[in-house]
PDB file of N, CA and C in Angstrom:
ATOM      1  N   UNK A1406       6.897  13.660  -0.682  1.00 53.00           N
ATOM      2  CA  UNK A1406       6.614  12.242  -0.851  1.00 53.00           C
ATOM      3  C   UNK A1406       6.574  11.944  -2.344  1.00 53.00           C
ATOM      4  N   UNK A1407       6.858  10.985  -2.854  1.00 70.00           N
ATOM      5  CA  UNK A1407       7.190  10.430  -4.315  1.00 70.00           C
ATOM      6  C   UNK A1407       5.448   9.891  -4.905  1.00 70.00           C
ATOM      7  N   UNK A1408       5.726  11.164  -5.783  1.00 92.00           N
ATOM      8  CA  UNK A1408       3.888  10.297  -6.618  1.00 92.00           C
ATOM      9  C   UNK A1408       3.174   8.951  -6.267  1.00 92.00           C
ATOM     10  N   UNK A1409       4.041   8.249  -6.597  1.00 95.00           N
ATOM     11  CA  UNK A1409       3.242   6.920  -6.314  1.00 95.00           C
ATOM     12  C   UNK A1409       3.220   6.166  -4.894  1.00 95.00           C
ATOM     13  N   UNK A1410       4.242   6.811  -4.000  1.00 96.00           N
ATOM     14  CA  UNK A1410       4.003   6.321  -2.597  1.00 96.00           C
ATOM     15  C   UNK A1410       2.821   7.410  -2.451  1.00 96.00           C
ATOM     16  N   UNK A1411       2.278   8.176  -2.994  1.00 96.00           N
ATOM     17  CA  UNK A1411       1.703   9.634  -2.345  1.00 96.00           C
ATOM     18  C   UNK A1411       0.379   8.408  -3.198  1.00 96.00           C
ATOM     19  N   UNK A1412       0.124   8.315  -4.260  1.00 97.00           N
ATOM     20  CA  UNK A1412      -1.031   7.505  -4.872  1.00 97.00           C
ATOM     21  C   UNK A1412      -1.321   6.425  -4.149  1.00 97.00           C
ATOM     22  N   UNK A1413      -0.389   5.628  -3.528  1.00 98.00           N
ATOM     23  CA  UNK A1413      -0.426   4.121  -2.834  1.00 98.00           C
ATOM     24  C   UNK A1413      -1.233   4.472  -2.136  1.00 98.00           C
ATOM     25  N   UNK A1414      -1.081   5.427  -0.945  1.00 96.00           N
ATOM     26  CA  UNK A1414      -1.560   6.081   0.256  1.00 96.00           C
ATOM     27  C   UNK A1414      -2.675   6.438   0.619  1.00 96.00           C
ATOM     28  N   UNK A1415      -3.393   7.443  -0.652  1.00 96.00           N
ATOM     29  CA  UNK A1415      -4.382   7.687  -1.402  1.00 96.00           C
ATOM     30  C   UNK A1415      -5.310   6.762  -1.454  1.00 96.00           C
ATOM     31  N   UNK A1416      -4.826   5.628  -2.180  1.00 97.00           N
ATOM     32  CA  UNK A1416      -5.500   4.893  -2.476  1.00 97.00           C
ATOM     33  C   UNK A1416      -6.087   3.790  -1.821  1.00 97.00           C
ATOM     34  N   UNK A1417      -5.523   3.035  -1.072  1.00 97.00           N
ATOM     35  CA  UNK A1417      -5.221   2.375   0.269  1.00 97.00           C
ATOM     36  C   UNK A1417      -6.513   3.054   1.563  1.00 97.00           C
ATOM     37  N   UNK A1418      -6.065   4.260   1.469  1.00 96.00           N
ATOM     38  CA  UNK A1418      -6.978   5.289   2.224  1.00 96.00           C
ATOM     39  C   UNK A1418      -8.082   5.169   2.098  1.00 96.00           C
ATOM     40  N   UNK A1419      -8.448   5.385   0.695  1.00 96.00           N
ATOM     41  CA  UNK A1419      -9.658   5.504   0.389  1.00 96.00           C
ATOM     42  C   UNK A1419     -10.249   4.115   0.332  1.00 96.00           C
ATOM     43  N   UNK A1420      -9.594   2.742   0.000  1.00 97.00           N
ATOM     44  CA  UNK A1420     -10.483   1.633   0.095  1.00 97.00           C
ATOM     45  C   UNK A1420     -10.840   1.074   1.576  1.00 97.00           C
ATOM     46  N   UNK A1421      -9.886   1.381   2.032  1.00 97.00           N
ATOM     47  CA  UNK A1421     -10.288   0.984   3.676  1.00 97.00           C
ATOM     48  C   UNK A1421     -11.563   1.750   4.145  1.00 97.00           C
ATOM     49  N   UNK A1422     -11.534   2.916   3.735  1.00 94.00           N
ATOM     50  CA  UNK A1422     -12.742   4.178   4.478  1.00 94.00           C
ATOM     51  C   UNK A1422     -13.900   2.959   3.636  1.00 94.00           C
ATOM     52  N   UNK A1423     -13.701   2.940   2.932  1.00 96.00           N
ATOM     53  CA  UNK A1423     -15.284   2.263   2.003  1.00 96.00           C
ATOM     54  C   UNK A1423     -15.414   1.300   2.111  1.00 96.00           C
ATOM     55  N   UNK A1424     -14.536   0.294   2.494  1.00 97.00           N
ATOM     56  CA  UNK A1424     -14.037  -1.226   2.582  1.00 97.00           C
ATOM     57  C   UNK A1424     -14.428  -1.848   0.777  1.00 97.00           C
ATOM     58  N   UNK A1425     -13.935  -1.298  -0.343  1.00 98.00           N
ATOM     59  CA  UNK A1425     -13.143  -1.321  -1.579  1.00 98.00           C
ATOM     60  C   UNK A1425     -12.692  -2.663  -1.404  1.00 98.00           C
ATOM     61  N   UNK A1426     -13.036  -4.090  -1.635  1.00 98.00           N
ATOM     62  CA  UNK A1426     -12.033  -4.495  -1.784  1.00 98.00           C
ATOM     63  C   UNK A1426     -11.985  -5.393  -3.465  1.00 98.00           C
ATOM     64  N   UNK A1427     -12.024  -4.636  -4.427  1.00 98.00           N
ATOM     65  CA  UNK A1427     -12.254  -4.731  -5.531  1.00 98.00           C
ATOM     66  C   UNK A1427     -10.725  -5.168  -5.932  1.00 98.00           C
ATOM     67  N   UNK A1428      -9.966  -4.636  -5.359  1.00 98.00           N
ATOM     68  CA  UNK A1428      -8.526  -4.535  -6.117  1.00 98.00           C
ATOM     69  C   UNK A1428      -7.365  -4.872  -5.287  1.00 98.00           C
ATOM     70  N   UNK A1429      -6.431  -5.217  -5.020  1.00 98.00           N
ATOM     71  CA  UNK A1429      -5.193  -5.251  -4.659  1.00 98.00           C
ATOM     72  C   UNK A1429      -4.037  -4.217  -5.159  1.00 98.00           C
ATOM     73  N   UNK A1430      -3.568  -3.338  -4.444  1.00 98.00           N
ATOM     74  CA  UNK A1430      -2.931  -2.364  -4.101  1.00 98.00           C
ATOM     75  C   UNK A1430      -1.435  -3.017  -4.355  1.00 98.00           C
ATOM     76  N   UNK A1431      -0.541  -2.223  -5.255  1.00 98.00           N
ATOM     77  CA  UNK A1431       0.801  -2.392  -5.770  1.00 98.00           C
ATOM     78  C   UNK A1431       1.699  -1.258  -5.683  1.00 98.00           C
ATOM     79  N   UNK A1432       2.588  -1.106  -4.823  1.00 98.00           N
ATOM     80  CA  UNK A1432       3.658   0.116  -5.050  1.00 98.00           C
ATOM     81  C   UNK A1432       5.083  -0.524  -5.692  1.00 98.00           C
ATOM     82  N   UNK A1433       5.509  -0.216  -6.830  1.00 97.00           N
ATOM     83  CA  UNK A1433       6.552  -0.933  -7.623  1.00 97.00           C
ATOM     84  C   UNK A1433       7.686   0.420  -7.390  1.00 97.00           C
ATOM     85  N   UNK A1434       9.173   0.110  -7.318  1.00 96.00           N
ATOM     86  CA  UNK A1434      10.249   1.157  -7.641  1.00 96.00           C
ATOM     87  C   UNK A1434      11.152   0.700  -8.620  1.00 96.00           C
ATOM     88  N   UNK A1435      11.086   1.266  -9.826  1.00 97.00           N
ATOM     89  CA  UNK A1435      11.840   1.135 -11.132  1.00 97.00           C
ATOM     90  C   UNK A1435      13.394   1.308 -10.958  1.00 97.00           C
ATOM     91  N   UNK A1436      13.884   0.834 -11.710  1.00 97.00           N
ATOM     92  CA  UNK A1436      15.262   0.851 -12.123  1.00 97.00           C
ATOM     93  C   UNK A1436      16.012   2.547 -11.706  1.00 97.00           C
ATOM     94  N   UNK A1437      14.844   3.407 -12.220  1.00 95.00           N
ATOM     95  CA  UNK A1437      15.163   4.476 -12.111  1.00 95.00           C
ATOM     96  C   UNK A1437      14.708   5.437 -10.863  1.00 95.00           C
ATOM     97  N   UNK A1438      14.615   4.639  -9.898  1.00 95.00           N
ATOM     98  CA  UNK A1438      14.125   5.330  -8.279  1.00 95.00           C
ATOM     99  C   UNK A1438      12.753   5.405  -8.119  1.00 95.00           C
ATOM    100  N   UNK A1439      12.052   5.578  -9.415  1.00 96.00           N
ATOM    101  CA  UNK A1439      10.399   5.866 -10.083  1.00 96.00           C
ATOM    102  C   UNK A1439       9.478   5.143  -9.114  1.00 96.00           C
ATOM    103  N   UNK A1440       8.647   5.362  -8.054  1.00 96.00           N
ATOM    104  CA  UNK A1440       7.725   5.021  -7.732  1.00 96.00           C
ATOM    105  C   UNK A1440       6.559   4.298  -8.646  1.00 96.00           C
ATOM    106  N   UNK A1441       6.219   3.815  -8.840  1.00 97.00           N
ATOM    107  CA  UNK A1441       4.854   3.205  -9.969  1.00 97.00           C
ATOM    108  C   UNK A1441       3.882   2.561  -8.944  1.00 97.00           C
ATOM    109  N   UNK A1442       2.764   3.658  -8.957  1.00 98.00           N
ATOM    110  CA  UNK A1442       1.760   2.465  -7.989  1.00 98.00           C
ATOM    111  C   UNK A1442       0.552   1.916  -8.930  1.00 98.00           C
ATOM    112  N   UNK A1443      -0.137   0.832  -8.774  1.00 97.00           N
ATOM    113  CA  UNK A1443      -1.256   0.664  -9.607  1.00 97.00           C
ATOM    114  C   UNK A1443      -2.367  -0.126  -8.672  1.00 97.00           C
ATOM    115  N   UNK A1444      -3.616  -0.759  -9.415  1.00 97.00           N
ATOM    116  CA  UNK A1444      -4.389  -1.136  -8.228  1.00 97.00           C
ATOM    117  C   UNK A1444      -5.007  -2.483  -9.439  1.00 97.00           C
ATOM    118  N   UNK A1445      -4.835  -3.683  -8.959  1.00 97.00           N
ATOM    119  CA  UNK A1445      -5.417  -4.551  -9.952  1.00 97.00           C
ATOM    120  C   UNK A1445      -6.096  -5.330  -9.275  1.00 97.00           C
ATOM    121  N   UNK A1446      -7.210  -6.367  -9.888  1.00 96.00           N
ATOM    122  CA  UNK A1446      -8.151  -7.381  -9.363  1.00 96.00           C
ATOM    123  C   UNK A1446      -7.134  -8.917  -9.147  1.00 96.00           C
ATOM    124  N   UNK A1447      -6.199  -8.612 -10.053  1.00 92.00           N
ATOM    125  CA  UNK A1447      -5.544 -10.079 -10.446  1.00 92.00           C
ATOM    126  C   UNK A1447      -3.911  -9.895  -9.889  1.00 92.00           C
ATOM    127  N   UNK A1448      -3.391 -11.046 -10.242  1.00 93.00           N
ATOM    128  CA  UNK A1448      -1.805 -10.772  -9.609  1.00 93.00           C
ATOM    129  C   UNK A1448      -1.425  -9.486 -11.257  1.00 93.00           C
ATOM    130  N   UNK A1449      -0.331  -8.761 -10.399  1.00 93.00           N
ATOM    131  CA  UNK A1449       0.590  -7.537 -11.379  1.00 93.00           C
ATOM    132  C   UNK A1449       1.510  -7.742 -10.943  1.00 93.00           C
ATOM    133  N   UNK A1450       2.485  -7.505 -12.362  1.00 95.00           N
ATOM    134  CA  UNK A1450       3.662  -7.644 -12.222  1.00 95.00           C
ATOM    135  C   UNK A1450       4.184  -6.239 -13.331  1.00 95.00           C
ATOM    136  N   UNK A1451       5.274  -5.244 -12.642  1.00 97.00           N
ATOM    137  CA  UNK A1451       5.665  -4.570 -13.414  1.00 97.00           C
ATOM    138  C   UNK A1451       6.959  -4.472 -14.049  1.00 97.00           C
ATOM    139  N   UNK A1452       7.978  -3.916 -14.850  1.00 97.00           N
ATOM    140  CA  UNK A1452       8.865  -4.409 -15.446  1.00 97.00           C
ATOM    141  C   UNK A1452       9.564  -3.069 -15.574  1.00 97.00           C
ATOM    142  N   UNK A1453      10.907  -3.338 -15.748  1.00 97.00           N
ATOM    143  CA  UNK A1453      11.724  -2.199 -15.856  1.00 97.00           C
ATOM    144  C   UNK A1453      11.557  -1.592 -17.456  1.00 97.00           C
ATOM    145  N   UNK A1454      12.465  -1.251 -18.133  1.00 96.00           N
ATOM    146  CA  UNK A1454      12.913  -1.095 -19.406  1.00 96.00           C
ATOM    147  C   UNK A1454      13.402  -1.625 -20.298  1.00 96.00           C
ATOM    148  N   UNK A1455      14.473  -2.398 -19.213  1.00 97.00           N
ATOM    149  CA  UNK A1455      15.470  -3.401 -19.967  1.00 97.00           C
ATOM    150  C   UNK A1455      14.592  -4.734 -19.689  1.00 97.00           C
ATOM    151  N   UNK A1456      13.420  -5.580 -19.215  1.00 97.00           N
ATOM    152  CA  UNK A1456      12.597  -6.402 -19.193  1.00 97.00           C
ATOM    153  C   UNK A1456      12.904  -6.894 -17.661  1.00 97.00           C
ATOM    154  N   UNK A1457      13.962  -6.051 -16.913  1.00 97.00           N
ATOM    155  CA  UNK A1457      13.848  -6.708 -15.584  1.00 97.00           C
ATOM    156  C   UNK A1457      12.723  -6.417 -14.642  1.00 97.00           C
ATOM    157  N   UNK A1458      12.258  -7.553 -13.862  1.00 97.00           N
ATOM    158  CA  UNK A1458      11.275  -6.666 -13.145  1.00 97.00           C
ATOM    159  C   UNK A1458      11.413  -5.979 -11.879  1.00 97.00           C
ATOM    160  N   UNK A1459      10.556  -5.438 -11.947  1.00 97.00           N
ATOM    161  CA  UNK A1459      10.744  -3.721 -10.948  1.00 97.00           C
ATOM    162  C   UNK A1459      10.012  -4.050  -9.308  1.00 97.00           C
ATOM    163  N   UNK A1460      11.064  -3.450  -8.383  1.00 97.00           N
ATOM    164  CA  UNK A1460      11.319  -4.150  -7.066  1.00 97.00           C
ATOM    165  C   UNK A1460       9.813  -3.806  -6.450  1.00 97.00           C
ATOM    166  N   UNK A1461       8.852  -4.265  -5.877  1.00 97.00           N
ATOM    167  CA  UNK A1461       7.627  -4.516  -5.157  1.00 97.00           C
ATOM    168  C   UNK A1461       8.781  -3.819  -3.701  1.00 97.00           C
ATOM    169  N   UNK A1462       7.235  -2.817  -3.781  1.00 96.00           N
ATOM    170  CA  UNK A1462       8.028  -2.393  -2.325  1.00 96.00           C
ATOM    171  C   UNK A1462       6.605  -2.077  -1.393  1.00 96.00           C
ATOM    172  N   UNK A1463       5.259  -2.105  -2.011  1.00 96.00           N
ATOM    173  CA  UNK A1463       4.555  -2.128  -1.569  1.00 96.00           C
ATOM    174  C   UNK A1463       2.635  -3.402  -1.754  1.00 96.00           C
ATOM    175  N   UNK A1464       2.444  -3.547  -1.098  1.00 96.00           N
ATOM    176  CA  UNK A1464       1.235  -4.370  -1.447  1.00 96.00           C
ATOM    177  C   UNK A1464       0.293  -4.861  -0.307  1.00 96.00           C
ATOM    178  N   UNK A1465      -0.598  -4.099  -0.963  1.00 97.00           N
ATOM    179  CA  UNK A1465      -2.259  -3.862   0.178  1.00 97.00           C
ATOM    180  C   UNK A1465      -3.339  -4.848  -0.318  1.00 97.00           C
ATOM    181  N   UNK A1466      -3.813  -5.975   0.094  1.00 96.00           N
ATOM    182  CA  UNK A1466      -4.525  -6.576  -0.431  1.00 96.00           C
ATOM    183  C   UNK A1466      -6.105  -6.681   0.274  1.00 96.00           C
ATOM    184  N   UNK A1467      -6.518  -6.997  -0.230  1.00 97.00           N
ATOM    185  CA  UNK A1467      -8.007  -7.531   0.228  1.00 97.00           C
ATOM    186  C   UNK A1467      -8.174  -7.354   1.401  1.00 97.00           C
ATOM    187  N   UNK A1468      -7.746  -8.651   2.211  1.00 96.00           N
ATOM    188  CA  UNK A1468      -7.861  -9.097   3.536  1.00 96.00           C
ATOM    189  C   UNK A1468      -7.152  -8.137   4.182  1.00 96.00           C
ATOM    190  N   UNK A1469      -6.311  -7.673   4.120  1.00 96.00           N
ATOM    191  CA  UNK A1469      -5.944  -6.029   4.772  1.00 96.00           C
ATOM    192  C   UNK A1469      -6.737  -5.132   4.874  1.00 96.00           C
ATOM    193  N   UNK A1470      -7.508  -4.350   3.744  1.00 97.00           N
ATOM    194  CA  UNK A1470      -8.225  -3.348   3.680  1.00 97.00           C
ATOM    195  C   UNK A1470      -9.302  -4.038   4.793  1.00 97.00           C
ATOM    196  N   UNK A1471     -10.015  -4.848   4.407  1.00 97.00           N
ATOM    197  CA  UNK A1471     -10.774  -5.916   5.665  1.00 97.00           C
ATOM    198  C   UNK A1471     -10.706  -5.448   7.233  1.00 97.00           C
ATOM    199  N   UNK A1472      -9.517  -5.914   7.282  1.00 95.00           N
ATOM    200  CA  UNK A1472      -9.062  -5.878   8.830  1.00 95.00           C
ATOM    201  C   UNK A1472      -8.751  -4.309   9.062  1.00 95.00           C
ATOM    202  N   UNK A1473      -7.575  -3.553   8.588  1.00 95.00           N
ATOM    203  CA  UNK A1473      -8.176  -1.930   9.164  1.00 95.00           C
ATOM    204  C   UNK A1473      -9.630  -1.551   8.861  1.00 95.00           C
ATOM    205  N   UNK A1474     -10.149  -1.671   7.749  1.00 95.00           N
ATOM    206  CA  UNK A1474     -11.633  -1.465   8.189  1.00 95.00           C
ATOM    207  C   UNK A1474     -12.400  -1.780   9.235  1.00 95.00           C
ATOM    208  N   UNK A1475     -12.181  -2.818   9.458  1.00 95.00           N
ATOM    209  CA  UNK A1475     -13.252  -2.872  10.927  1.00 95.00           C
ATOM    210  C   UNK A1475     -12.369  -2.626  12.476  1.00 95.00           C
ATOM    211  N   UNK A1476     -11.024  -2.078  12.374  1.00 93.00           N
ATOM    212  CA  UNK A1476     -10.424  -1.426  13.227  1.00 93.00           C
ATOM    213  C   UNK A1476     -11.214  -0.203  12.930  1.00 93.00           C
ATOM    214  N   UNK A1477     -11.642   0.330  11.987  1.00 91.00           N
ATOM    215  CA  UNK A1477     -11.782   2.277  12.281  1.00 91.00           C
ATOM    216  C   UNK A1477     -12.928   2.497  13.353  1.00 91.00           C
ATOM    217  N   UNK A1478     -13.670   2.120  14.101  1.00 90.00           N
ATOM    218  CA  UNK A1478     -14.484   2.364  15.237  1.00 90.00           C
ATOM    219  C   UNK A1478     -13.835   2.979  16.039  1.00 90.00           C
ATOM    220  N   UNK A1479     -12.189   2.461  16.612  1.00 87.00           N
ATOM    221  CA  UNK A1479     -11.431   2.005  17.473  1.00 87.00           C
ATOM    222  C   UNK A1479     -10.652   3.590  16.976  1.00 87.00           C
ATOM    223  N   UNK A1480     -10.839   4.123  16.040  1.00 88.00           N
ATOM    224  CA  UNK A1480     -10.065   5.731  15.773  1.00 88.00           C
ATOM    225  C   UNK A1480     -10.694   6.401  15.342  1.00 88.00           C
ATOM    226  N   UNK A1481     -12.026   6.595  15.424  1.00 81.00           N
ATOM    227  CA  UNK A1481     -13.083   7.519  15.063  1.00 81.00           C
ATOM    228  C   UNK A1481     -12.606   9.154  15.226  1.00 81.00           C
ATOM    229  N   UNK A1482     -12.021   9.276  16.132  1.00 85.00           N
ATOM    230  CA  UNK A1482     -11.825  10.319  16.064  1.00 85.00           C
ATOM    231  C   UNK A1482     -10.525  11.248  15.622  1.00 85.00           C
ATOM    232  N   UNK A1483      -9.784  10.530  14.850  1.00 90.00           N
ATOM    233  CA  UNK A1483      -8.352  10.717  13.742  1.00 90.00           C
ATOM    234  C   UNK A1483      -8.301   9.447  13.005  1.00 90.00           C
ATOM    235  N   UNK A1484      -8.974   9.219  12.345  1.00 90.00           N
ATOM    236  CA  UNK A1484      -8.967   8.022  11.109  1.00 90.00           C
ATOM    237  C   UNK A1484      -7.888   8.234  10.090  1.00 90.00           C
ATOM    238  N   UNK A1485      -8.472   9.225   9.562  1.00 90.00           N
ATOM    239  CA  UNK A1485      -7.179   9.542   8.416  1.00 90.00           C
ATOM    240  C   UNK A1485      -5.926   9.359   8.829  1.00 90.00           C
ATOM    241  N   UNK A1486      -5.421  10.242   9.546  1.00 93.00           N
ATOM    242  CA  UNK A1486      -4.349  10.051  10.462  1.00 93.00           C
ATOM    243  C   UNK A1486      -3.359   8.865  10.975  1.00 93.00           C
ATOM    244  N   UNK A1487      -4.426   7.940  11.368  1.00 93.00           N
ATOM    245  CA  UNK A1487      -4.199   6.986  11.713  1.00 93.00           C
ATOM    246  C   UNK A1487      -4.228   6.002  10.760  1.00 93.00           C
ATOM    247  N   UNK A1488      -4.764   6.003   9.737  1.00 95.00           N
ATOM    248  CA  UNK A1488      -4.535   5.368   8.282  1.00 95.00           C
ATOM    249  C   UNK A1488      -3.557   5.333   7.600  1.00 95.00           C
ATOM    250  N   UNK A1489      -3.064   6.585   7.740  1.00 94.00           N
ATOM    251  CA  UNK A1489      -1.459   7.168   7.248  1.00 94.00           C
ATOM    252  C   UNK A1489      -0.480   6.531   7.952  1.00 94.00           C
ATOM    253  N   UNK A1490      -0.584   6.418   9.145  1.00 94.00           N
ATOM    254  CA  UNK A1490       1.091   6.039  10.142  1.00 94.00           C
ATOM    255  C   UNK A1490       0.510   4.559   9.549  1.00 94.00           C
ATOM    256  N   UNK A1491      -0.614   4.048   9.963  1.00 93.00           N
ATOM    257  CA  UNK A1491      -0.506   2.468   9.710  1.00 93.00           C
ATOM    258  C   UNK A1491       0.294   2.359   8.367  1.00 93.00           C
ATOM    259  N   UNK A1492      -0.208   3.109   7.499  1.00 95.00           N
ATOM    260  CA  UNK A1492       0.405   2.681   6.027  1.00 95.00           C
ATOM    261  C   UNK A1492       1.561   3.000   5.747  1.00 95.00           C
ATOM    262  N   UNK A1493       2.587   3.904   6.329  1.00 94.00           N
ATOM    263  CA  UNK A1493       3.678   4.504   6.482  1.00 94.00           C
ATOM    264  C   UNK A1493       4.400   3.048   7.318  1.00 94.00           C
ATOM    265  N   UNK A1494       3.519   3.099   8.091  1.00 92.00           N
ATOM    266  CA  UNK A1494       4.414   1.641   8.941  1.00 92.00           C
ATOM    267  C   UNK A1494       4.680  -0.221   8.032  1.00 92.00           C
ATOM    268  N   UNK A1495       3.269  -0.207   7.614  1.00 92.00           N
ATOM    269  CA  UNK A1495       3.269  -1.149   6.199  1.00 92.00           C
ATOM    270  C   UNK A1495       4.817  -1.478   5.579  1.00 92.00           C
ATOM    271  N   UNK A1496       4.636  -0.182   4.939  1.00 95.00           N
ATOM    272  CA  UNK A1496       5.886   0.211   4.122  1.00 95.00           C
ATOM    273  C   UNK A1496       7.400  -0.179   4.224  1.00 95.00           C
ATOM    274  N   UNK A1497       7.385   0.387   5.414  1.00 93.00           N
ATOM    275  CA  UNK A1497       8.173   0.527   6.314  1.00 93.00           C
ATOM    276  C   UNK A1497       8.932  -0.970   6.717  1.00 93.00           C
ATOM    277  N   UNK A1498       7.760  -1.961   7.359  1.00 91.00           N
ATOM    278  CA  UNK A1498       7.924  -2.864   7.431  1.00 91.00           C
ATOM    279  C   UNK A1498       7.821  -4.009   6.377  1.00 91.00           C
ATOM    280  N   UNK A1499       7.169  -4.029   4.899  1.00 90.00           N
ATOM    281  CA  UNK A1499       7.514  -4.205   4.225  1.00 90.00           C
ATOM    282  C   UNK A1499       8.745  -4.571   3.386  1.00 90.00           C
ATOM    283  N   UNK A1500       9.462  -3.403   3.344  1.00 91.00           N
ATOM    284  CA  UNK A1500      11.053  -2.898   2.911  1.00 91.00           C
ATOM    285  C   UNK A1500      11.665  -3.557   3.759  1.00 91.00           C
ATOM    286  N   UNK A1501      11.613  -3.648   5.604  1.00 88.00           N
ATOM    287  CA  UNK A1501      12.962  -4.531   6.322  1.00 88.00           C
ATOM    288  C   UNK A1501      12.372  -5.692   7.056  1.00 88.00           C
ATOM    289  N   UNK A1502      12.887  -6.465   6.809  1.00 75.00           N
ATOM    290  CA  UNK A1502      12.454  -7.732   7.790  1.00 75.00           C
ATOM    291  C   UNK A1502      12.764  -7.603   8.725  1.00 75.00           C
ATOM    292  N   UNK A1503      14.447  -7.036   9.413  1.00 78.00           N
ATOM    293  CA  UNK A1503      14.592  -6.733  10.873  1.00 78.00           C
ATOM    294  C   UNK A1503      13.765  -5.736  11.777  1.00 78.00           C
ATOM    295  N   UNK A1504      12.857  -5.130  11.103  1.00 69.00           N
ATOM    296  CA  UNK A1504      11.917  -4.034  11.212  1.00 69.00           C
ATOM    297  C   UNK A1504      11.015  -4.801  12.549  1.00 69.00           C
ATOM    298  N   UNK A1505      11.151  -3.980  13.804  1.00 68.00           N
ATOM    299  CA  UNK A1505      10.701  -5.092  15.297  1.00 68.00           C
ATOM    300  C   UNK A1505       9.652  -3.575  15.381  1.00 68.00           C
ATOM    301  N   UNK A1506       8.550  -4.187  14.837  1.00 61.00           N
ATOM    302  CA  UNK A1506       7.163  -3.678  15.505  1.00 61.00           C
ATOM    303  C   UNK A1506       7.599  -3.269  16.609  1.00 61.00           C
TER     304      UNK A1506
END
């Protein structure tokens, strides 16, 4: 898995378990394939090299972490697990709009 989808994941993970919702969650892919994830309070925007900006391929916000949080009752017994496919699926669906849940 690519650093920063592997950090997104991580991170995401961990604010939902705590219900974190300090920050909004960013997975950016650079010009150069480069994963870049970061976690900010405010809108982010990241940028290539040449000043173009760099394609948003991921974003976990507030009211998300929210709502799987008070789903985890409902997977008590594989949380993590189940944190992962949700966020794998995010992604997933994120990236394609034809993407049929």
């Amino acid at each position: 898995m690519n650093n920063g989808k592997e950090a997104f994941i991580q991170a995401c993970t961990e604010a939902i378990s705590t219900l974190d919702t300090s920050n909004t969650h960013y997975l950016f892919e650079l010009k150069s394939g480069e994963q870049v994830y970061q976690a900010k309070p405010d809108h982010f925007f990241l940028y290539n090299e040449d000043g173009s900006p760099a394609k948003l391929i991921g974003l976990f916000e507030p009211s998300f972490i929210r709502s799987y949080h008070a789903d985890l009752p409902n997977h008590s017994d594989h949380i993590k697990t189940w944190i992962y496919k949700e966020l794998e699926e995010l992604l997933t669906v994120f990236n394609n709009p034809d993407y049929i849940c």
